[in-house]
Amino acid sequence: MAADIELVLFDLDNVLYHYDRARRVNYLSGMTGIPADVIHAAIWDSGLEFQGDSGALSPQAYLQAFGERIGYPVSLTEWLAARRAAMAPDTEVLALVERLRATTAVAILTNNSELLTGHIDVLCPELRPLFGDRIYASASFRTAKPDVVCYQRCLAGLGVRPSAVLFTDDLPENVAGAREAGLHAHHFTSVDALRRDLAGRGMDVEGGASGPRRA
């Protein structure tokens, strides 16, 4: 029944927004003149992203380390421009969220540094009207998905029981982590599959629902 799920918790990259890491790396390469494979190795093969995602580095320390790793002093403006160049809203999923939020609370939990959530209105301007302040980076909880502690701390902040939450993510390991933490979970592969899952749980995703709207 719809009453069983009080909140739907969404991943960001490749769920709400399309995300192309290669495009981001190529943007950075064009900006800095450093080969793309060097940048990829320095950032994504070095463990730096996990340090940012898990909150081991503050946003400022992460940005400084990002520049040091590639050998170019990346400014905040440049970092944001490269991140934004790799992202595009999935308009079908966002339309689904718009319908869903008429009757069910929604929130975001993304594996990212607080550098992203701190500038979410620059990177993802479509999200604030849908999610308000319920947009969380894993770094805020000093851990990252699929660690069960990440989900537990996020839901504690939201004030909702794990059994009342449906989580959706494109990565199977993050879905498994959510289930281990006691959440319902959906492996995101398409908006149609998500819509069928929500409808199967009794949630109105076609519009026209009655009842109070949840923030």
Coordinates of N, CA and C in Angstrom, one line a residue:
M1 N 0.8 -1.2 0.0 CA 0.0 0.0 0.0 C 0.9 1.2 0.0
A2 N 0.3 2.3 -0.5 CA 1.1 3.6 -0.6 C 1.5 4.0 0.8
A3 N 0.7 3.8 1.8 CA 1.0 4.2 3.2 C 2.3 3.5 3.7
D4 N 2.7 2.4 3.1 CA 3.9 1.7 3.6 C 5.1 2.5 3.3
I5 N 5.2 3.3 2.2 CA 6.3 4.1 1.8 C 6.0 5.5 2.1
E6 N 6.8 6.1 3.0 CA 6.6 7.5 3.4 C 7.5 8.4 2.6
L7 N 8.6 7.9 2.1 CA 9.6 8.7 1.4 C 10.3 7.9 0.3
V8 N 10.5 8.5 -0.8 CA 11.3 7.9 -1.9 C 12.7 8.6 -1.9
L9 N 13.7 7.9 -1.8 CA 15.1 8.4 -1.7 C 15.8 8.1 -3.0
F10 N 16.2 9.2 -3.7 CA 16.8 9.0 -5.1 C 18.3 9.2 -5.0
D11 N 19.0 8.4 -5.8 CA 20.4 8.7 -6.2 C 20.4 9.9 -7.2
L12 N 21.5 10.5 -7.4 CA 21.5 11.7 -8.4 C 22.1 11.3 -9.7
D13 N 23.4 10.9 -9.8 CA 24.0 10.6 -11.1 C 23.5 9.4 -11.7
N14 N 23.0 9.5 -12.9 CA 22.5 8.4 -13.8 C 21.1 7.9 -13.2
V15 N 20.5 8.7 -12.4 CA 19.1 8.5 -12.0 C 18.3 9.7 -12.3
L16 N 18.5 10.8 -11.6 CA 17.9 12.1 -11.8 C 18.5 12.9 -12.9
Y17 N 19.8 12.7 -13.0 CA 20.6 13.4 -14.1 C 21.5 12.4 -14.8
H18 N 21.6 12.5 -16.1 CA 22.6 11.8 -16.9 C 23.9 12.3 -16.5
Y19 N 24.9 11.4 -16.3 CA 26.2 11.8 -16.0 C 27.2 11.1 -16.8
D20 N 28.2 11.8 -17.4 CA 29.2 11.2 -18.3 C 30.5 11.6 -17.8
R21 N 31.2 10.7 -17.1 CA 32.5 11.0 -16.6 C 33.5 11.3 -17.6
A22 N 33.5 10.6 -18.8 CA 34.4 10.8 -19.8 C 34.3 12.2 -20.4
R23 N 33.1 12.7 -20.4 CA 32.9 14.1 -20.9 C 33.5 15.1 -19.9
R24 N 33.4 14.8 -18.7 CA 34.0 15.7 -17.6 C 35.5 15.6 -17.7
V25 N 36.1 14.5 -17.9 CA 37.5 14.4 -18.0 C 38.0 15.1 -19.3
N26 N 37.3 14.9 -20.4 CA 37.7 15.6 -21.6 C 37.6 17.1 -21.5
Y27 N 36.6 17.6 -20.7 CA 36.4 19.0 -20.5 C 37.6 19.5 -19.7
L28 N 38.0 18.8 -18.6 CA 39.2 19.2 -17.8 C 40.5 19.2 -18.7
S29 N 40.6 18.2 -19.5 CA 41.7 18.1 -20.4 C 41.8 19.3 -21.3
G30 N 40.7 19.7 -21.9 CA 40.7 20.8 -22.8 C 41.0 22.1 -22.1
M31 N 40.6 22.2 -20.8 CA 40.8 23.4 -20.0 C 42.3 23.5 -19.6
T32 N 42.9 22.4 -19.2 CA 44.2 22.4 -18.6 C 45.3 22.0 -19.6
G33 N 45.0 21.4 -20.7 CA 46.0 20.9 -21.6 C 46.7 19.6 -21.1
I34 N 46.2 19.0 -20.1 CA 46.7 17.7 -19.5 C 45.9 16.6 -20.2
P35 N 46.6 15.5 -20.6 CA 45.9 14.4 -21.3 C 44.8 13.8 -20.4
A36 N 43.8 13.4 -21.1 CA 42.6 12.9 -20.4 C 42.9 11.7 -19.6
D37 N 43.8 10.8 -20.1 CA 44.1 9.6 -19.3 C 44.9 9.9 -18.1
V38 N 45.7 10.9 -18.1 CA 46.5 11.3 -16.9 C 45.5 11.9 -15.9
I39 N 44.5 12.7 -16.3 CA 43.6 13.2 -15.4 C 42.7 12.1 -14.7
H40 N 42.3 11.2 -15.5 CA 41.5 10.1 -15.0 C 42.2 9.3 -14.0
A41 N 43.5 9.0 -14.3 CA 44.3 8.2 -13.4 C 44.5 9.0 -12.1
A42 N 44.8 10.3 -12.2 CA 45.1 11.1 -11.0 C 43.9 11.3 -10.1
I43 N 42.7 11.3 -10.6 CA 41.6 11.5 -9.8 C 40.8 10.2 -9.5
W44 N 40.4 9.5 -10.5 CA 39.5 8.4 -10.3 C 40.2 7.1 -10.1
D45 N 41.4 7.0 -10.4 CA 42.2 5.7 -10.1 C 43.0 5.9 -8.8
S46 N 43.0 7.0 -8.2 CA 43.9 7.3 -7.0 C 43.2 7.2 -5.7
G47 N 41.8 7.1 -5.7 CA 41.1 7.1 -4.4 C 40.7 8.5 -4.0
L48 N 41.0 9.5 -4.7 CA 40.6 10.9 -4.3 C 39.1 11.0 -4.2
E49 N 38.4 10.5 -5.2 CA 37.0 10.7 -5.2 C 36.3 10.1 -4.0
F50 N 36.8 8.9 -3.6 CA 36.3 8.2 -2.4 C 36.5 9.1 -1.2
Q51 N 37.7 9.7 -1.1 CA 38.0 10.6 0.0 C 37.0 11.7 0.1
G52 N 36.7 12.3 -1.1 CA 35.7 13.4 -1.1 C 34.3 12.9 -0.8
D53 N 33.9 11.7 -1.4 CA 32.6 11.2 -1.1 C 32.3 10.8 0.3
S54 N 33.4 10.3 1.0 CA 33.2 9.8 2.3 C 33.4 10.8 3.4
G55 N 33.7 12.1 3.0 CA 33.9 13.1 3.9 C 35.3 13.1 4.6
A56 N 36.2 12.3 4.1 CA 37.6 12.3 4.7 C 38.3 13.6 4.4
L57 N 37.9 14.3 3.3 CA 38.4 15.6 3.0 C 37.3 16.7 3.0
S58 N 37.5 17.8 3.5 CA 36.5 18.9 3.5 C 36.4 19.3 2.0
P59 N 35.4 20.1 1.7 CA 35.2 20.6 0.3 C 36.5 21.3 -0.2
Q60 N 37.0 22.2 0.7 CA 38.2 23.0 0.3 C 39.4 22.1 0.1
A61 N 39.6 21.1 1.0 CA 40.7 20.2 0.9 C 40.6 19.4 -0.3
Y62 N 39.4 18.9 -0.6 CA 39.2 18.1 -1.8 C 39.5 18.9 -3.0
L63 N 39.1 20.1 -3.1 CA 39.3 20.9 -4.3 C 40.8 21.2 -4.5
Q64 N 41.5 21.5 -3.4 CA 43.0 21.7 -3.4 C 43.7 20.4 -3.9
A65 N 43.3 19.3 -3.3 CA 43.9 18.0 -3.7 C 43.6 17.6 -5.1
F66 N 42.4 18.0 -5.6 CA 42.0 17.7 -7.0 C 43.1 18.4 -7.9
G67 N 43.4 19.7 -7.7 CA 44.3 20.4 -8.5 C 45.7 19.9 -8.3
E68 N 46.1 19.5 -7.1 CA 47.4 19.0 -6.9 C 47.6 17.7 -7.6
R69 N 46.6 16.8 -7.6 CA 46.7 15.5 -8.2 C 47.0 15.6 -9.7
I70 N 46.3 16.6 -10.4 CA 46.5 16.7 -11.8 C 47.6 17.7 -12.2
G71 N 48.1 18.4 -11.3 CA 49.1 19.4 -11.6 C 48.6 20.7 -12.2
Y72 N 47.4 21.1 -11.8 CA 46.8 22.3 -12.3 C 45.9 22.9 -11.2
P73 N 46.1 24.1 -10.8 CA 45.3 24.7 -9.7 C 43.8 25.0 -10.1
V74 N 43.0 23.9 -10.0 CA 41.6 24.1 -10.5 C 40.9 25.0 -9.5
S75 N 40.2 26.0 -10.0 CA 39.4 26.9 -9.2 C 38.0 26.3 -9.0
L76 N 37.3 26.8 -8.1 CA 35.9 26.3 -7.9 C 35.1 26.6 -9.1
T77 N 35.2 27.7 -9.7 CA 34.5 28.0 -11.0 C 34.8 27.0 -12.0
E78 N 36.0 26.6 -12.2 CA 36.4 25.6 -13.2 C 35.9 24.2 -12.8
W79 N 36.0 23.9 -11.6 CA 35.5 22.5 -11.1 C 34.0 22.4 -11.4
L80 N 33.3 23.5 -11.1 CA 31.9 23.5 -11.3 C 31.5 23.4 -12.8
A81 N 32.3 24.1 -13.6 CA 32.0 24.1 -15.1 C 32.3 22.7 -15.6
A82 N 33.3 22.1 -15.2 CA 33.6 20.7 -15.7 C 32.5 19.7 -15.3
R83 N 32.1 19.8 -14.0 CA 31.0 19.0 -13.5 C 29.7 19.2 -14.2
R84 N 29.4 20.4 -14.5 CA 28.1 20.7 -15.1 C 28.2 20.3 -16.6
A85 N 29.3 20.4 -17.2 CA 29.4 20.0 -18.6 C 29.1 18.5 -18.8
A86 N 29.3 17.7 -17.7 CA 29.1 16.3 -17.8 C 27.7 15.8 -17.4
M87 N 26.8 16.8 -17.1 CA 25.5 16.5 -16.5 C 24.4 17.0 -17.4
A88 N 23.3 16.3 -17.4 CA 22.1 16.7 -18.1 C 20.9 16.1 -17.4
P89 N 19.8 16.9 -17.1 CA 18.7 16.4 -16.4 C 18.0 15.3 -17.2
D90 N 17.5 14.3 -16.5 CA 16.6 13.3 -17.1 C 15.2 13.8 -16.9
T91 N 14.7 14.4 -17.9 CA 13.4 15.1 -17.8 C 12.3 14.2 -17.5
E92 N 12.3 13.0 -18.0 CA 11.3 12.0 -17.7 C 11.3 11.6 -16.2
V93 N 12.4 11.4 -15.6 CA 12.5 11.0 -14.2 C 12.1 12.2 -13.4
L94 N 12.5 13.4 -13.7 CA 12.1 14.6 -12.9 C 10.6 14.9 -13.0
A95 N 10.0 14.6 -14.1 CA 8.6 14.7 -14.3 C 7.9 13.7 -13.4
L96 N 8.4 12.5 -13.3 CA 7.9 11.5 -12.4 C 8.0 11.9 -10.9
V97 N 9.1 12.5 -10.5 CA 9.3 13.1 -9.2 C 8.3 14.1 -8.9
E98 N 8.0 15.0 -9.9 CA 7.0 16.0 -9.7 C 5.6 15.5 -9.4
R99 N 5.3 14.4 -10.1 CA 4.0 13.8 -9.8 C 4.0 13.0 -8.4
L100 N 5.1 12.4 -8.1 CA 5.2 11.6 -6.9 C 5.1 12.4 -5.7
R101 N 5.8 13.6 -5.7 CA 5.9 14.4 -4.5 C 4.5 15.1 -4.1
A102 N 3.5 14.9 -4.9 CA 2.2 15.4 -4.6 C 1.6 14.6 -3.4
T103 N 2.1 13.4 -3.2 CA 1.5 12.5 -2.2 C 2.6 11.8 -1.3
T104 N 3.9 11.9 -1.7 CA 4.9 11.1 -1.0 C 6.2 12.0 -0.9
A105 N 6.8 12.0 0.2 CA 8.0 12.8 0.4 C 9.2 12.3 -0.5
V106 N 10.0 13.2 -0.9 CA 11.2 12.7 -1.7 C 12.4 13.4 -1.2
A107 N 13.6 12.7 -1.5 CA 14.9 13.3 -1.0 C 16.0 12.6 -1.9
I108 N 17.2 13.2 -1.8 CA 18.3 12.7 -2.6 C 19.5 12.3 -1.7
L109 N 20.1 11.2 -2.0 CA 21.3 10.8 -1.3 C 22.3 10.4 -2.4
T110 N 23.4 11.2 -2.6 CA 24.3 11.0 -3.6 C 25.7 10.8 -3.0
N111 N 26.5 9.9 -3.6 CA 27.9 9.7 -3.2 C 28.6 10.9 -3.9
N112 N 28.9 11.9 -3.1 CA 29.6 13.1 -3.6 C 30.2 13.9 -2.4
S113 N 31.1 14.7 -2.7 CA 31.6 15.7 -1.8 C 30.5 16.8 -1.6
E114 N 30.6 17.5 -0.4 CA 29.7 18.6 -0.2 C 30.0 19.7 -1.1
L115 N 31.0 19.7 -1.9 CA 31.3 20.7 -2.9 C 30.1 20.7 -3.9
L116 N 29.6 19.5 -4.2 CA 28.5 19.4 -5.1 C 27.2 19.9 -4.5
T117 N 26.8 19.4 -3.3 CA 25.6 19.8 -2.7 C 25.6 21.3 -2.3
G118 N 26.8 21.8 -2.0 CA 26.9 23.2 -1.6 C 26.6 24.1 -2.8
H119 N 26.7 23.6 -4.0 CA 26.5 24.4 -5.2 C 25.5 23.7 -6.2
I120 N 24.5 23.1 -5.5 CA 23.5 22.3 -6.3 C 22.7 23.2 -7.2
D121 N 22.5 24.4 -6.8 CA 21.6 25.3 -7.6 C 22.4 25.7 -8.9
V122 N 23.7 25.7 -8.9 CA 24.5 26.0 -10.1 C 24.5 24.8 -11.0
L123 N 24.7 23.6 -10.4 CA 24.9 22.4 -11.1 C 23.6 21.8 -11.6
C124 N 22.6 21.8 -10.8 CA 21.3 21.1 -11.0 C 20.2 22.0 -10.6
P125 N 19.9 23.1 -11.4 CA 18.9 24.1 -10.9 C 17.5 23.5 -10.9
E126 N 17.3 22.4 -11.6 CA 15.9 21.8 -11.6 C 15.6 21.1 -10.3
L127 N 16.6 20.8 -9.4 CA 16.3 20.0 -8.2 C 15.7 20.7 -7.0
R128 N 16.1 21.9 -6.8 CA 15.6 22.6 -5.6 C 14.1 22.7 -5.6
P129 N 13.4 23.1 -6.7 CA 11.9 23.1 -6.6 C 11.3 21.8 -6.3
L130 N 11.9 20.7 -6.6 CA 11.4 19.4 -6.4 C 11.7 18.8 -5.0
F131 N 12.9 19.1 -4.5 CA 13.4 18.4 -3.3 C 13.7 19.4 -2.1
G132 N 13.6 20.7 -2.4 CA 13.9 21.6 -1.3 C 15.3 21.4 -0.8
D133 N 15.4 21.3 0.6 CA 16.7 21.1 1.2 C 17.0 19.7 1.4
R134 N 16.2 18.8 1.0 CA 16.5 17.4 1.2 C 17.4 16.8 0.1
I135 N 18.5 17.4 0.0 CA 19.5 17.0 -1.0 C 20.8 16.7 -0.2
Y136 N 21.2 15.5 -0.1 CA 22.3 15.1 0.8 C 23.5 14.5 0.0
A137 N 24.7 14.9 0.4 CA 25.9 14.2 -0.1 C 26.3 13.2 1.0
S138 N 26.8 12.1 0.5 CA 27.3 11.1 1.5 C 28.4 11.7 2.4
A139 N 29.2 12.6 1.9 CA 30.3 13.3 2.7 C 29.7 13.9 3.9
S140 N 28.5 14.3 3.9 CA 27.9 15.0 5.1 C 27.8 14.0 6.3
F141 N 27.7 12.7 5.9 CA 27.6 11.6 6.9 C 28.9 10.9 7.2
R142 N 30.0 11.4 6.7 CA 31.3 10.9 6.9 C 31.5 9.4 6.5
T143 N 30.8 9.0 5.4 CA 30.8 7.7 4.9 C 30.2 7.7 3.5
A144 N 30.1 6.6 2.8 CA 29.5 6.6 1.5 C 28.8 5.3 1.2
K145 N 27.8 5.4 0.3 CA 27.1 4.2 -0.1 C 28.1 3.2 -0.7
P146 N 28.1 1.9 -0.5 CA 26.9 1.2 0.1 C 27.1 0.9 1.6
D147 N 27.9 1.6 2.3 CA 28.0 1.4 3.7 C 26.6 1.6 4.4
V148 N 26.1 0.7 5.2 CA 24.8 0.8 5.8 C 24.7 2.1 6.6
V149 N 25.8 2.5 7.2 CA 25.8 3.7 8.1 C 25.4 4.9 7.3
C150 N 25.8 5.0 6.0 CA 25.4 6.1 5.2 C 23.9 6.3 5.1
Y151 N 23.2 5.2 4.9 CA 21.7 5.3 4.8 C 21.2 5.6 6.2
Q152 N 21.7 4.9 7.2 CA 21.2 5.1 8.6 C 21.3 6.6 9.0
R153 N 22.4 7.2 8.8 CA 22.6 8.6 9.2 C 21.7 9.5 8.4
C154 N 21.6 9.2 7.1 CA 20.7 10.1 6.3 C 19.3 10.0 6.7
L155 N 18.8 8.8 7.0 CA 17.4 8.6 7.4 C 17.2 9.2 8.8
A156 N 18.2 9.1 9.7 CA 18.1 9.7 11.0 C 17.9 11.2 10.9
G157 N 18.6 11.8 10.0 CA 18.4 13.3 9.7 C 17.0 13.6 9.2
L158 N 16.5 12.7 8.4 CA 15.2 12.9 7.8 C 14.1 12.5 8.7
G159 N 14.4 11.8 9.8 CA 13.4 11.4 10.7 C 12.4 10.4 10.2
V160 N 12.9 9.4 9.4 CA 12.0 8.4 8.9 C 12.6 7.0 9.1
R161 N 11.8 6.0 9.3 CA 12.2 4.7 9.5 C 12.7 4.0 8.2
P162 N 13.7 3.2 8.2 CA 14.2 2.5 7.0 C 13.1 1.8 6.3
S163 N 12.2 1.1 7.0 CA 11.2 0.3 6.5 C 10.1 1.1 5.8
A164 N 10.1 2.5 5.9 CA 9.2 3.4 5.3 C 9.8 4.1 4.1
V165 N 11.0 3.6 3.7 CA 11.7 4.3 2.6 C 11.9 3.4 1.4
L166 N 11.7 3.9 0.2 CA 12.1 3.2 -1.0 C 13.3 4.0 -1.6
F167 N 14.4 3.3 -1.8 CA 15.6 3.9 -2.3 C 15.8 3.4 -3.7
T168 N 16.3 4.3 -4.6 CA 16.6 3.9 -6.0 C 18.0 4.4 -6.4
D169 N 18.8 3.5 -7.1 CA 20.1 3.8 -7.5 C 20.5 3.0 -8.7
D170 N 21.3 3.5 -9.5 CA 21.7 2.8 -10.7 C 22.8 1.7 -10.5
L171 N 23.4 1.7 -9.3 CA 24.5 0.8 -9.0 C 24.0 -0.3 -8.1
P172 N 24.1 -1.6 -8.6 CA 23.6 -2.7 -7.8 C 24.1 -2.8 -6.4
E173 N 25.4 -2.4 -6.2 CA 26.0 -2.5 -4.9 C 25.3 -1.5 -3.9
N174 N 24.9 -0.4 -4.4 CA 24.3 0.6 -3.5 C 22.9 0.2 -3.2
V175 N 22.2 -0.5 -4.1 CA 20.9 -1.0 -3.9 C 21.0 -2.1 -2.8
A176 N 22.0 -3.0 -2.9 CA 22.2 -4.0 -1.9 C 22.5 -3.4 -0.6
G177 N 23.3 -2.4 -0.5 CA 23.6 -1.7 0.8 C 22.3 -1.2 1.4
A178 N 21.4 -0.6 0.6 CA 20.2 0.0 1.1 C 19.3 -1.1 1.7
R179 N 19.3 -2.2 1.0 CA 18.5 -3.3 1.6 C 19.0 -3.9 2.8
E180 N 20.4 -3.9 2.9 CA 21.0 -4.4 4.2 C 20.7 -3.5 5.3
A181 N 20.5 -2.2 5.0 CA 20.2 -1.2 6.0 C 18.7 -1.2 6.4
G182 N 17.9 -2.0 5.7 CA 16.5 -2.1 6.0 C 15.5 -1.3 5.2
L183 N 16.1 -0.7 4.1 CA 15.2 0.1 3.2 C 14.6 -0.9 2.1
H184 N 13.5 -0.5 1.6 CA 13.1 -1.1 0.3 C 14.0 -0.5 -0.8
A185 N 14.2 -1.2 -1.9 CA 15.2 -0.6 -2.9 C 14.8 -1.1 -4.3
H186 N 15.1 -0.2 -5.2 CA 14.9 -0.5 -6.6 C 16.1 -0.2 -7.4
H187 N 16.6 -1.2 -8.2 CA 17.7 -1.0 -9.1 C 17.3 -0.2 -10.3
F188 N 17.7 1.1 -10.4 CA 17.2 1.9 -11.5 C 17.9 1.5 -12.8
T189 N 17.1 1.2 -13.8 CA 17.5 0.9 -15.2 C 16.8 1.8 -16.2
S190 N 15.6 2.2 -15.8 CA 14.8 3.1 -16.8 C 13.7 3.7 -16.0
V191 N 13.2 4.8 -16.5 CA 12.1 5.5 -15.9 C 10.8 4.6 -15.9
D192 N 10.6 3.9 -17.0 CA 9.5 3.0 -17.1 C 9.5 1.9 -16.0
A193 N 10.6 1.3 -15.8 CA 10.7 0.3 -14.8 C 10.5 0.9 -13.4
L194 N 11.0 2.1 -13.1 CA 10.7 2.7 -11.8 C 9.3 3.0 -11.7
R195 N 8.7 3.6 -12.7 CA 7.2 3.9 -12.7 C 6.4 2.7 -12.3
R196 N 6.7 1.5 -13.0 CA 6.0 0.3 -12.7 C 6.2 -0.2 -11.3
D197 N 7.4 0.0 -10.7 CA 7.6 -0.4 -9.4 C 6.8 0.5 -8.4
L198 N 6.9 1.7 -8.6 CA 6.1 2.7 -7.7 C 4.6 2.4 -7.8
A199 N 4.1 2.2 -9.0 CA 2.7 1.9 -9.1 C 2.3 0.5 -8.5
G200 N 3.2 -0.4 -8.6 CA 3.0 -1.7 -8.0 C 3.0 -1.6 -6.4
R201 N 3.6 -0.6 -5.9 CA 3.6 -0.4 -4.4 C 2.4 0.5 -4.0
G202 N 1.5 0.8 -5.0 CA 0.3 1.6 -4.7 C 0.5 3.1 -4.7
M203 N 1.6 3.5 -5.2 CA 1.8 5.0 -5.3 C 1.3 5.5 -6.6
D204 N 0.7 6.7 -6.6 CA 0.1 7.3 -7.7 C 1.2 8.1 -8.5
V205 N 1.6 7.6 -9.7 CA 2.7 8.3 -10.4 C 2.2 8.8 -11.8
E206 N 0.8 8.9 -11.9 CA 0.2 9.3 -13.1 C -0.4 10.7 -13.0
G207 N -0.4 11.2 -11.7 CA -1.0 12.5 -11.5 C -2.5 12.3 -11.1
G208 N -3.0 13.4 -10.6 CA -4.4 13.4 -10.2 C -4.7 12.8 -8.9
A209 N -3.6 12.6 -8.1 CA -3.8 12.1 -6.7 C -4.5 13.1 -5.8
S210 N -5.2 12.6 -4.9 CA -5.8 13.5 -3.9 C -5.1 13.3 -2.5
G211 N -5.3 14.3 -1.6 CA -4.7 14.1 -0.3 C -3.6 15.2 -0.1
P212 N -3.1 15.3 1.1 CA -2.2 16.4 1.4 C -0.8 16.2 0.7
R213 N -0.2 17.3 0.4 CA 1.1 17.2 -0.2 C 2.2 17.2 0.9
R214 N 3.2 16.4 0.7 CA 4.3 16.3 1.7 C 5.5 17.1 1.2
A215 N 6.0 17.9 2.1 CA 7.2 18.7 1.7 C 8.4 17.8 1.4

